[in-house]
Amino acid sequence: MERGRMSRATGSRPSDLPMRVQDSNRMSMVYTTPQSKFGKLSIPKPQSGTSERRTSFFGARTSGAGMPRNSIMSGFGGTEKIKDARPLHDKSFVQQCIRQLHEFLTEQGYPGTLSSKTLQSPSTKEFVKMFEFIYRQLDPTFEMPNSKVEEEIPALLKALRYPFVLSKSSMYSVGAPHTWPQALAALVWLIDTVKINWSLMKQDLLFSDFCEDSDSIEEGAEYNKLFLDYTAETYSKFMQGDDTFEEEDEAFLTKLKKLYNVDEAMLVSMEEKHRMLSKEVEQLEKESQTDRLMTKRMEKMKLQADLKKLQSYRSSLETFEANLEKKASELDDELDTTVSHLETLKHERDELQHLLQNQKFTPADVERINREKRELQQTISSLSKSLEDAEQHKWNEEIAFAKAKEKAELKLAEYHKLARKLKLIPQSAENACGHDFEIRPSECGPGSMVQYKMQIQMRLRKLISDVEEENSRLTNANLSLEESCEQVNFDITEKSNDVKQLREQIRKLDERLDFDMQEIAREEQEWAAEIESVENHCKLLEKKVNYGYDEAVQQLKAAQQEYHLVLQETNEERRTVANNLASVFTTAADHLSITEKCLEDLHRQVQRVCSKAVEEDKAAVQKLRETLKSFKSKANSL
């Protein structure tokens, strides 16, 4: 019933009518019309006279309110090359495009790794992966070919009517500083195209059942003529510098109302009735949900929680105060020690100054001291130079050793990582079979690495042969399980078709209920009109000189009794219809529950079959392991 009301309510808002065009024409209209979407004809007004004008992805508009715009239609049909007005060499613009690309890939679940370094200068392989992921949002069946990627991507962009040229040579070095901004701008343009396509798909989904009986009108010559006239007028004004088309919108809407025969009075009455009913429902829900005791309990719980928070805050303040007092006492002690140390230093300074004033030196002593000082300085400089040379040599040797050690550790880490991924490390791992595949540099010397390598290679060859045999056996078992799963899936599809049929029946019942509600509303309006006419007649009779007053009162009472009788009859009919529909809904729900139970039984049977097959496989693997252990024991005994 709600869906029917929505489809009728949309009739009072012709500005939200979706444009019925084919998918192949939608992409081209992005470039040949002033609005990227004609799904909504209600164009928003600018907020104020001083607000900023809209800017497109191809750069800010420089034309004033009365200046004409340059058309880009020649770029799609002729040989003229369009000049790219985007600031591709502006770092802020490039960073903004990178943020848009990163947000889109993250929101849509891009499977690859994303980092700031990757998006600053990606490789050609990474660019192809990002382009393929974004293009799949338009065509989920798209697969990028392995060869001639540098020709495929510009061809796809040209097919989507990308207004600028992406050269073939730029695909060989996408991450270069002179080619990456152009490729990044193409990706952002493709993201905008994907978002426009999504919005058009949402409009088709929202208004798919709108005005189903008038499809022949919409696809006729009259509708096409109206739409083409509206498009031509708005586009001509857009090229002259206008951004709003209020007069054209109003004229187009009035023509559409005349074309579809919209009854505005009926729609207004239905909206008023719907608003009154929704108010009654909200009032009833509020009356049923008000519980003063529950609200008081909730307030009490909130106050108790606030009290606990205040108590914890008070305890934290007390601990903070204690810590501050402790720090203050420590600072006082440190200040006392510093003052005492300062006094001792002053005393020592006075003693040294007194000693300096009392001592006496001869010129020979001064010359001897200076000579010894120069000799000591020369010795110190030569020793410091030799020390610096030795430290530099040591540093070079340490760097070379660290590089060699780092390379060895990287190779060892890659080996250990691969072994852990293959479950060969530690010794108790699943695929280790009791062997130790881990290499410990601290335990092995320089000559034992070759021996380690030979042992590990022999064990791995044996493990590979065992795994290939086991894989062939499990493949055969998997094929049998897939056949059984296909049979189960076929049964599930049959049941789902039955469920779809039941849902279609429920939808038809909803439509029938909507039609009955409309009939009842029309009857109520007729009775209301009749009552109003009776009341007017009564007022005219009262204006006369009380002639036939008693007779008019009796007629009014008789009309009221008849109205009550008819109202009771309509209420009875409404109750019977509601009871019938409730019984139909209960039978449909019971049938759906039975169908769901059957599907659950089938699911449990499939699970039992799969679990049984897994247990058999585990038993076979255990048997193979036991056979391998017996074989090893026999080999060791030999």
XYZ file of C-alpha atoms in Angstrom:
638
model
C 0.000 0.000 0.000
C 2.866 2.378 0.805
C 4.401 1.698 -2.583
C 1.142 2.562 -4.313
C 0.917 5.802 -2.347
C 4.447 6.692 -3.353
C 3.668 6.067 -7.033
C 0.567 8.270 -6.785
C 2.331 10.925 -4.738
C 4.993 11.330 -7.351
C 2.283 12.497 -9.720
C 2.053 15.758 -7.758
C 5.800 16.354 -8.257
C 6.329 16.342 -12.016
C 9.757 17.909 -11.528
C 11.037 14.539 -10.301
C 10.013 12.641 -13.419
C 12.871 10.467 -14.767
C 13.897 10.926 -18.341
C 13.143 7.766 -20.302
C 16.227 7.398 -22.548
C 18.331 4.435 -23.553
C 21.566 3.629 -21.724
C 23.632 4.235 -24.860
C 22.461 7.857 -25.032
C 23.041 8.693 -21.379
C 26.800 8.890 -21.570
C 26.744 11.190 -24.583
C 24.314 13.599 -22.915
C 26.912 14.386 -20.260
C 28.800 16.407 -22.837
C 25.996 17.808 -25.017
C 23.702 19.257 -22.329
C 24.219 21.850 -19.568
C 23.070 19.428 -16.881
C 24.818 16.113 -16.395
C 21.514 14.462 -15.414
C 17.994 15.200 -16.731
C 16.483 12.727 -14.291
C 15.457 15.664 -12.033
C 14.063 18.706 -13.744
C 13.976 20.821 -10.577
C 17.198 22.818 -10.785
C 18.366 24.294 -7.447
C 18.629 28.056 -7.173
C 21.904 29.745 -6.190
C 22.049 30.620 -2.502
C 22.770 34.313 -2.968
C 23.855 36.836 -5.548
C 27.423 36.760 -4.282
C 27.782 32.965 -4.037
C 30.381 31.209 -6.118
C 29.364 29.824 -9.471
C 29.506 26.129 -10.109
C 32.818 24.781 -11.309
C 33.182 21.694 -13.440
C 35.978 19.155 -13.542
C 37.408 20.829 -16.662
C 38.399 23.987 -14.783
C 36.738 27.065 -13.310
C 34.399 29.067 -15.495
C 35.723 32.421 -16.522
C 32.642 33.701 -18.324
C 30.497 36.276 -16.586
C 26.754 36.260 -16.239
C 26.232 37.748 -19.699
C 29.292 36.387 -21.543
C 28.663 33.479 -23.961
C 30.402 30.149 -23.468
C 32.510 28.356 -26.039
C 30.897 25.143 -27.214
C 32.904 21.914 -27.173
C 30.685 20.121 -29.680
C 33.368 20.314 -32.401
C 35.714 18.211 -30.294
C 33.490 15.167 -30.703
C 32.554 15.372 -34.357
C 35.407 17.231 -36.094
C 39.178 17.075 -36.184
C 39.716 20.125 -33.950
C 41.773 19.337 -30.833
C 40.341 20.646 -27.543
C 42.705 22.591 -25.316
C 42.841 21.153 -21.806
C 41.979 24.003 -19.404
C 42.628 21.962 -16.249
C 45.615 23.032 -14.093
C 47.417 19.705 -14.467
C 50.785 21.155 -13.419
C 49.389 22.671 -10.217
C 50.501 20.595 -7.227
C 47.375 21.385 -5.188
C 45.125 20.251 -8.065
C 47.123 17.031 -8.480
C 46.937 16.319 -4.724
C 43.177 16.928 -4.778
C 42.780 14.437 -7.651
C 44.922 11.894 -5.752
C 42.671 12.265 -2.683
C 39.555 11.729 -4.804
C 41.099 8.634 -6.404
C 42.184 7.228 -3.014
C 38.755 7.791 -1.444
C 36.915 6.134 -4.344
C 39.209 3.088 -4.443
C 39.009 2.667 -0.657
C 35.209 2.951 -0.542
C 34.692 0.464 -3.365
C 37.102 -2.117 -1.880
C 40.087 -1.958 -4.234
C 41.918 -5.314 -3.888
C 45.433 -3.935 -4.423
C 47.690 -2.067 -1.998
C 47.160 1.693 -1.704
C 49.759 4.101 -0.333
C 50.721 7.730 -0.816
C 53.949 6.724 -2.577
C 52.066 4.471 -5.018
C 49.587 7.174 -5.984
C 52.300 9.849 -6.327
C 54.112 7.979 -9.127
C 52.576 4.561 -9.920
C 53.961 2.068 -12.367
C 52.206 1.115 -15.598
C 51.035 -2.192 -14.088
C 49.470 -0.450 -11.079
C 47.793 2.141 -13.350
C 46.292 -0.638 -15.497
C 44.933 -2.360 -12.353
C 43.303 0.871 -11.109
C 41.826 1.617 -14.567
C 40.449 -1.930 -14.854
C 38.880 -1.730 -11.354
C 37.171 1.624 -12.085
C 36.002 0.532 -15.551
C 34.430 -2.598 -14.048
C 32.067 -0.318 -12.117
C 30.590 0.529 -15.536
C 30.913 -2.940 -17.098
C 31.306 -5.805 -14.543
C 32.173 -8.268 -17.352
C 35.160 -6.227 -18.544
C 38.540 -7.994 -18.695
C 41.740 -6.125 -19.544
C 43.731 -7.884 -22.306
C 47.272 -8.980 -21.487
C 48.795 -7.429 -24.615
C 48.601 -3.964 -26.216
C 47.366 -2.266 -23.056
C 48.824 1.046 -24.266
C 46.385 0.952 -27.199
C 43.376 -0.457 -25.323
C 43.104 2.239 -22.600
C 43.065 5.290 -24.974
C 40.545 3.452 -27.177
C 38.243 2.812 -24.196
C 38.457 6.457 -23.092
C 37.691 7.598 -26.636
C 34.670 5.257 -26.734
C 33.434 6.872 -23.499
C 33.897 10.296 -25.232
C 36.715 11.515 -23.063
C 37.172 15.079 -24.386
C 40.996 15.057 -24.324
C 43.643 12.909 -25.975
C 45.690 10.445 -23.899
C 48.682 9.544 -26.062
C 49.870 6.011 -26.612
C 53.449 6.877 -25.645
C 52.352 8.127 -22.208
C 51.217 4.597 -21.327
C 54.820 3.354 -21.358
C 55.844 5.705 -18.518
C 52.704 6.533 -16.558
C 54.525 7.459 -13.338
C 56.743 10.094 -14.979
C 56.209 13.683 -13.725
C 55.120 14.948 -17.181
C 52.628 12.102 -17.918
C 51.160 11.151 -14.518
C 48.944 14.313 -14.126
C 47.245 13.606 -17.485
C 46.644 9.947 -16.607
C 45.426 10.934 -13.103
C 42.955 13.445 -14.577
C 41.640 10.722 -16.920
C 41.068 8.398 -13.930
C 39.190 11.129 -12.006
C 37.063 11.840 -15.089
C 36.266 8.121 -15.315
C 35.271 8.140 -11.607
C 32.871 11.059 -12.283
C 31.397 9.093 -15.196
C 30.860 6.071 -12.913
C 29.074 8.241 -10.316
C 26.810 9.761 -12.992
C 25.954 6.270 -14.239
C 25.124 5.165 -10.668
C 22.801 8.136 -10.151
C 20.967 7.382 -13.404
C 20.597 3.719 -12.415
C 19.198 4.768 -9.009
C 16.609 7.001 -10.715
C 15.535 4.151 -12.984
C 15.181 1.938 -9.903
C 13.248 4.536 -7.885
C 10.814 5.490 -10.668
C 10.582 2.152 -12.487
C 6.879 1.696 -11.676
C 5.911 5.359 -12.191
C 3.231 5.992 -14.774
C 3.332 2.490 -16.248
C 0.171 3.029 -18.248
C 1.607 6.062 -20.067
C 4.735 4.456 -21.536
C 3.259 4.750 -24.989
C 2.832 8.515 -24.473
C 6.397 9.000 -23.191
C 7.928 7.190 -26.130
C 5.738 8.909 -28.687
C 6.426 11.853 -30.932
C 4.662 14.381 -28.665
C 6.842 13.656 -25.626
C 10.028 13.682 -27.723
C 9.061 17.035 -29.257
C 8.457 18.558 -25.787
C 11.729 17.236 -24.452
C 13.791 18.337 -27.465
C 12.286 21.853 -27.327
C 13.109 22.090 -23.596
C 16.666 20.828 -24.201
C 17.277 23.292 -27.042
C 16.010 26.299 -25.035
C 18.001 25.469 -21.883
C 21.170 24.716 -23.848
C 20.991 27.989 -25.780
C 20.603 29.930 -22.495
C 23.417 27.920 -20.931
C 25.747 28.883 -23.783
C 24.820 32.535 -23.158
C 25.974 32.283 -19.517
C 22.781 31.406 -17.562
C 22.868 28.777 -14.823
C 19.172 28.622 -13.824
C 16.212 27.873 -16.074
C 13.143 28.533 -13.935
C 10.833 29.787 -16.687
C 11.681 26.895 -18.999
C 11.184 24.418 -16.141
C 7.726 25.810 -15.310
C 6.641 25.796 -18.962
C 7.908 22.237 -19.432
C 6.134 21.056 -16.275
C 2.822 22.586 -17.298
C 3.080 20.900 -20.710
C 3.857 17.565 -19.049
C 0.831 17.963 -16.737
C -1.400 18.567 -19.733
C 0.156 15.591 -21.543
C -0.342 13.171 -18.605
C -3.729 14.614 -17.455
C -2.613 15.217 -13.864
C -5.531 15.706 -11.399
C -3.976 18.049 -8.824
C -7.137 18.365 -6.699
C -7.277 14.622 -6.092
C -3.566 14.499 -5.283
C -3.874 17.380 -2.792
C -6.804 15.690 -1.053
C -4.947 12.395 -0.861
C -1.859 14.117 0.580
C -4.004 15.869 3.199
C -5.622 12.578 4.188
C -2.226 10.845 4.333
C -0.852 13.626 6.553
C -3.798 13.332 8.965
C -3.464 9.544 9.178
C 0.291 9.762 9.762
C -0.311 12.257 12.597
C -2.809 9.888 14.211
C -0.365 6.989 13.912
C 2.456 9.027 15.495
C 0.162 10.108 18.338
C -0.916 6.509 18.990
C 2.716 5.315 18.962
C 3.698 8.049 21.432
C 0.792 7.151 23.758
C 1.710 3.463 23.658
C 5.404 4.075 24.290
C 5.179 6.598 27.180
C 6.111 4.963 30.467
C 6.967 7.400 33.269
C 8.421 4.716 35.532
C 10.788 3.569 32.804
C 11.906 7.133 32.083
C 12.556 7.762 35.793
C 14.582 4.550 35.988
C 16.611 5.621 32.989
C 17.219 9.024 34.609
C 18.277 7.292 37.821
C 20.748 5.089 35.920
C 22.163 8.150 34.147
C 22.562 9.997 37.467
C 24.283 6.984 39.031
C 26.645 6.794 36.073
C 27.380 10.531 36.434
C 28.022 10.034 40.163
C 30.509 7.242 39.453
C 32.263 9.415 36.899
C 32.486 12.300 39.413
C 33.880 9.983 42.082
C 36.513 8.617 39.716
C 37.361 12.173 38.642
C 37.709 13.195 42.285
C 40.029 10.270 43.041
C 42.133 11.132 39.977
C 42.346 14.759 41.189
C 43.470 13.589 44.637
C 46.191 11.404 43.145
C 47.243 14.279 40.891
C 47.434 16.609 43.927
C 49.556 14.084 45.828
C 51.911 13.759 42.856
C 52.225 17.549 42.644
C 53.042 17.782 46.380
C 55.649 15.049 46.006
C 57.240 16.839 43.028
C 57.243 20.132 44.995
C 59.079 18.508 47.926
C 61.628 16.959 45.547
C 62.191 20.352 43.889
C 62.735 21.976 47.338
C 65.357 19.350 48.241
C 67.073 19.825 44.891
C 67.078 23.603 45.407
C 68.733 23.219 48.823
C 71.459 20.959 47.422
C 72.029 23.375 44.526
C 72.436 26.321 46.918
C 74.951 24.400 49.075
C 76.896 23.364 45.960
C 76.943 27.009 44.805
C 78.426 28.097 48.157
C 81.202 25.493 47.903
C 82.010 26.598 44.336
C 82.239 30.232 45.473
C 84.602 29.222 48.269
C 86.844 27.284 45.865
C 86.852 30.222 43.456
C 88.043 32.575 46.242
C 90.849 30.195 47.242
C 92.050 29.813 43.634
C 91.965 33.566 43.096
C 94.007 34.122 46.275
C 96.539 31.505 45.145
C 96.778 33.160 41.701
C 97.479 36.543 43.248
C 100.246 35.192 45.556
C 102.228 33.010 43.074
C 105.149 34.425 40.993
C 106.677 33.267 37.647
C 110.004 34.244 35.939
C 110.175 34.964 32.131
C 112.145 31.723 31.635
C 109.372 29.742 33.327
C 106.733 31.409 31.124
C 108.712 30.660 27.914
C 109.274 27.058 28.956
C 105.562 26.604 29.710
C 104.570 28.062 26.324
C 107.046 25.830 24.478
C 105.728 22.738 26.240
C 102.177 23.887 25.477
C 102.924 24.166 21.690
C 104.576 20.734 21.647
C 101.605 19.197 23.427
C 99.183 20.873 20.973
C 101.113 19.480 17.964
C 101.089 16.022 19.540
C 97.354 16.269 20.226
C 96.574 17.375 16.632
C 98.600 14.516 15.081
C 96.976 11.958 17.396
C 93.478 13.319 16.737
C 94.070 13.123 12.971
C 95.221 9.514 13.172
C 92.218 8.761 15.395
C 89.829 10.276 12.845
C 91.392 8.207 10.045
C 91.049 5.050 12.098
C 87.436 5.829 12.973
C 86.598 6.572 9.316
C 88.135 3.252 8.235
C 86.230 1.479 10.989
C 82.985 3.197 9.935
C 83.423 2.172 6.263
C 84.107 -1.423 7.293
C 81.043 -1.437 9.569
C 78.848 -0.046 6.777
C 80.023 -2.694 4.292
C 79.511 -5.415 6.909
C 76.030 -4.092 7.777
C 74.999 -4.033 4.089
C 76.183 -7.586 3.540
C 74.470 -8.717 6.738
C 71.246 -6.910 5.774
C 71.154 -8.601 2.349
C 71.694 -11.999 3.941
C 69.007 -11.346 6.555
C 66.550 -10.205 3.850
C 67.090 -13.385 1.843
C 66.795 -15.482 4.999
C 63.610 -13.615 6.010
C 62.098 -14.174 2.549
C 62.928 -17.871 2.811
C 61.392 -18.125 6.303
C 58.298 -16.144 5.192
C 57.745 -18.436 2.207
C 58.300 -21.504 4.383
C 55.759 -20.283 6.969
C 53.277 -19.556 4.195
C 53.759 -23.124 2.959
C 53.468 -24.408 6.589
C 57.016 -25.853 6.648
C 58.146 -23.910 9.749
C 58.272 -24.765 12.675
C 59.151 -28.426 12.934
C 55.625 -29.238 14.219
C 53.932 -27.530 11.211
C 51.369 -29.261 9.030
C 53.574 -29.798 5.948
C 56.937 -30.171 7.785
C 56.460 -33.931 8.427
C 58.795 -33.722 11.423
C 61.671 -32.129 9.454
C 63.347 -28.895 10.473
C 63.365 -26.500 7.465
C 64.453 -23.463 9.484
C 67.949 -21.986 8.916
C 69.622 -20.593 12.039
C 72.609 -18.407 11.245
C 73.808 -18.474 14.859
C 74.127 -22.286 14.886
C 75.677 -22.919 11.452
C 79.175 -21.929 10.391
C 80.359 -20.755 6.993
C 80.897 -24.268 5.624
C 77.673 -25.867 6.834
C 75.322 -23.654 4.708
C 75.858 -25.836 1.605
C 75.021 -28.929 3.642
C 71.870 -27.188 4.946
C 70.862 -26.317 1.370
C 71.286 -29.889 0.079
C 69.269 -31.373 2.955
C 66.407 -28.882 2.534
C 66.279 -29.401 -1.264
C 66.041 -33.173 -0.861
C 63.242 -32.857 1.694
C 61.339 -30.358 -0.457
C 61.523 -32.575 -3.577
C 60.082 -35.481 -1.626
C 57.379 -33.256 -0.141
C 56.416 -31.926 -3.600
C 55.965 -35.427 -4.998
C 53.754 -36.423 -2.033
C 51.670 -33.252 -2.363
C 51.133 -33.807 -6.118
C 49.833 -37.336 -5.503
C 47.526 -36.110 -2.752
C 46.354 -33.215 -4.923
C 45.370 -35.511 -7.787
C 43.316 -37.677 -5.425
C 41.604 -34.694 -3.805
C 40.841 -33.205 -7.252
C 38.876 -36.313 -8.188
C 36.987 -36.151 -4.904
C 36.317 -32.441 -5.441
C 34.809 -33.083 -8.881
C 32.301 -35.509 -7.393
C 31.411 -32.994 -4.678
C 30.929 -30.249 -7.274
C 28.462 -32.441 -9.184
C 26.409 -32.960 -6.022
C 26.569 -29.211 -5.248
C 25.321 -28.396 -8.752
C 22.334 -30.665 -8.204
C 21.576 -28.954 -4.880
C 21.924 -25.497 -6.480
C 19.463 -26.527 -9.184
C 16.941 -27.507 -6.500
C 17.534 -24.186 -4.720
C 16.875 -22.216 -7.935
C 13.589 -24.063 -8.423
C 12.528 -23.170 -4.884
C 13.592 -19.544 -5.397
C 11.398 -19.379 -8.519
C 8.476 -20.578 -6.420
C 9.237 -17.837 -3.886
C 9.295 -15.234 -6.669
C 5.860 -16.372 -7.862
C 4.493 -16.019 -4.335
C 5.954 -12.522 -4.046
C 4.309 -11.585 -7.362
C 0.966 -12.781 -5.977
C 1.514 -10.661 -2.855
C 2.282 -7.628 -5.040
C -0.985 -8.124 -6.955
C -2.867 -8.336 -3.665
C -1.246 -5.054 -2.580
C -2.422 -3.394 -5.789
C -5.930 -4.732 -5.279
C -5.922 -3.357 -1.719
C -4.847 0.065 -3.008
C -7.669 0.051 -5.539
C -10.225 -0.834 -2.820
C -8.898 1.961 -0.593
C -9.305 4.431 -3.475
C -12.887 3.298 -4.045
C -13.702 3.756 -0.348
C -12.138 7.231 -0.319
C -14.160 8.254 -3.385
C -17.385 7.051 -1.760
C -16.555 9.013 1.398
C -15.981 12.150 -0.673
C -19.341 11.678 -2.408
C -21.133 11.350 0.920
C -19.313 14.427 2.252
C -20.421 16.430 -0.800
C -24.000 15.291 -0.324
C -23.935 16.298 3.375
C -22.573 19.705 2.417
C -25.394 20.235 -0.093
C -27.966 19.303 2.562
C -26.459 21.791 5.017
C -26.554 24.589 2.395
C -30.180 23.811 1.662
C -30.882 24.000 5.397
C -29.308 27.442 5.638
C -31.444 28.726 2.729
C -34.558 27.446 4.414
C -33.627 29.180 7.686
C -33.444 32.551 5.899
C -37.115 32.355 4.983
C -39.897 33.254 7.415
C -39.762 29.933 9.335
C -41.849 28.343 6.622
C -41.717 24.567 6.799
C -39.174 24.637 9.658
C -40.403 21.387 11.276
C -40.478 19.601 7.933
C -36.864 20.668 7.141
C -35.694 19.463 10.570
C -37.276 16.066 9.987
C -35.636 15.815 6.537
C -32.268 16.666 8.089
C -32.648 13.979 10.759
C -33.652 11.434 8.119
C -30.589 12.342 6.022
C -28.323 11.975 9.060
C -29.762 8.558 9.903
C -29.267 7.464 6.319
C -25.676 8.751 6.448
C -24.964 6.775 9.638
C -26.469 3.639 8.120
C -24.328 3.991 4.994
C -21.276 4.721 7.129
C -21.881 1.554 9.170
C -22.268 -0.451 5.948
C -18.984 0.924 4.561
C -17.205 0.142 7.862
C -18.546 -3.432 7.733
C -17.343 -3.808 4.143
C -13.936 -2.428 5.109
C -13.628 -4.897 7.998
C -14.583 -7.837 5.761
C -12.026 -6.784 3.129
C -9.345 -6.404 5.815
C -10.158 -9.835 7.290
C -9.991 -11.461 3.822
C -6.654 -9.827 3.091
C -5.291 -10.868 6.505
C -6.244 -14.487 5.818
C -4.583 -14.316 2.386
C -1.412 -12.855 3.947
C -1.319 -15.555 6.671
C -1.597 -18.350 4.067
C 1.143 -16.744 1.993
C 3.371 -16.385 5.072
C 2.741 -20.033 6.055
C 3.655 -21.148 2.555
C 6.848 -19.046 2.697
C 7.789 -20.542 6.076
C 7.255 -24.077 4.713
C 9.412 -23.253 1.704
C 12.156 -21.827 3.975
C 12.073 -25.004 6.089
C 12.490 -27.133 2.948
C 15.459 -24.991 1.887
C 17.000 -25.303 5.361
C 16.615 -29.127 5.207
C 18.353 -29.154 1.832
C 21.118 -26.940 3.248
C 21.633 -29.282 6.203
C 21.796 -32.286 3.851
C 24.458 -30.519 1.789
C 26.420 -29.725 4.944
C 26.226 -33.363 6.052
C 27.455 -34.559 2.668
C 30.323 -32.027 2.709
C 31.304 -32.853 6.292
C 31.234 -36.574 5.487
C 33.483 -35.991 2.462
C 35.886 -33.904 4.558
C 36.045 -36.617 7.247
C 36.774 -39.230 4.576
C 39.547 -37.011 3.181
C 41.017 -36.548 6.664
C 40.959 -40.302 7.225
C 42.693 -40.857 3.889
C 45.336 -38.249 4.753
C 45.892 -39.882 8.152
C 46.242 -43.240 6.449
C 48.812 -41.779 4.051
C 50.746 -40.313 6.970
C 50.756 -43.663 8.750
C 51.959 -45.333 5.533
C 54.681 -42.717 5.231
C 55.787 -43.261 8.830
C 55.915 -47.044 8.320
C 57.892 -46.525 5.123
C 60.332 -44.241 6.961
C 60.725 -46.759 9.781
C 61.445 -49.535 7.249
C 63.917 -47.300 5.425
C 65.683 -46.441 8.684
C 65.814 -50.112 9.635
C 67.385 -50.943 6.271
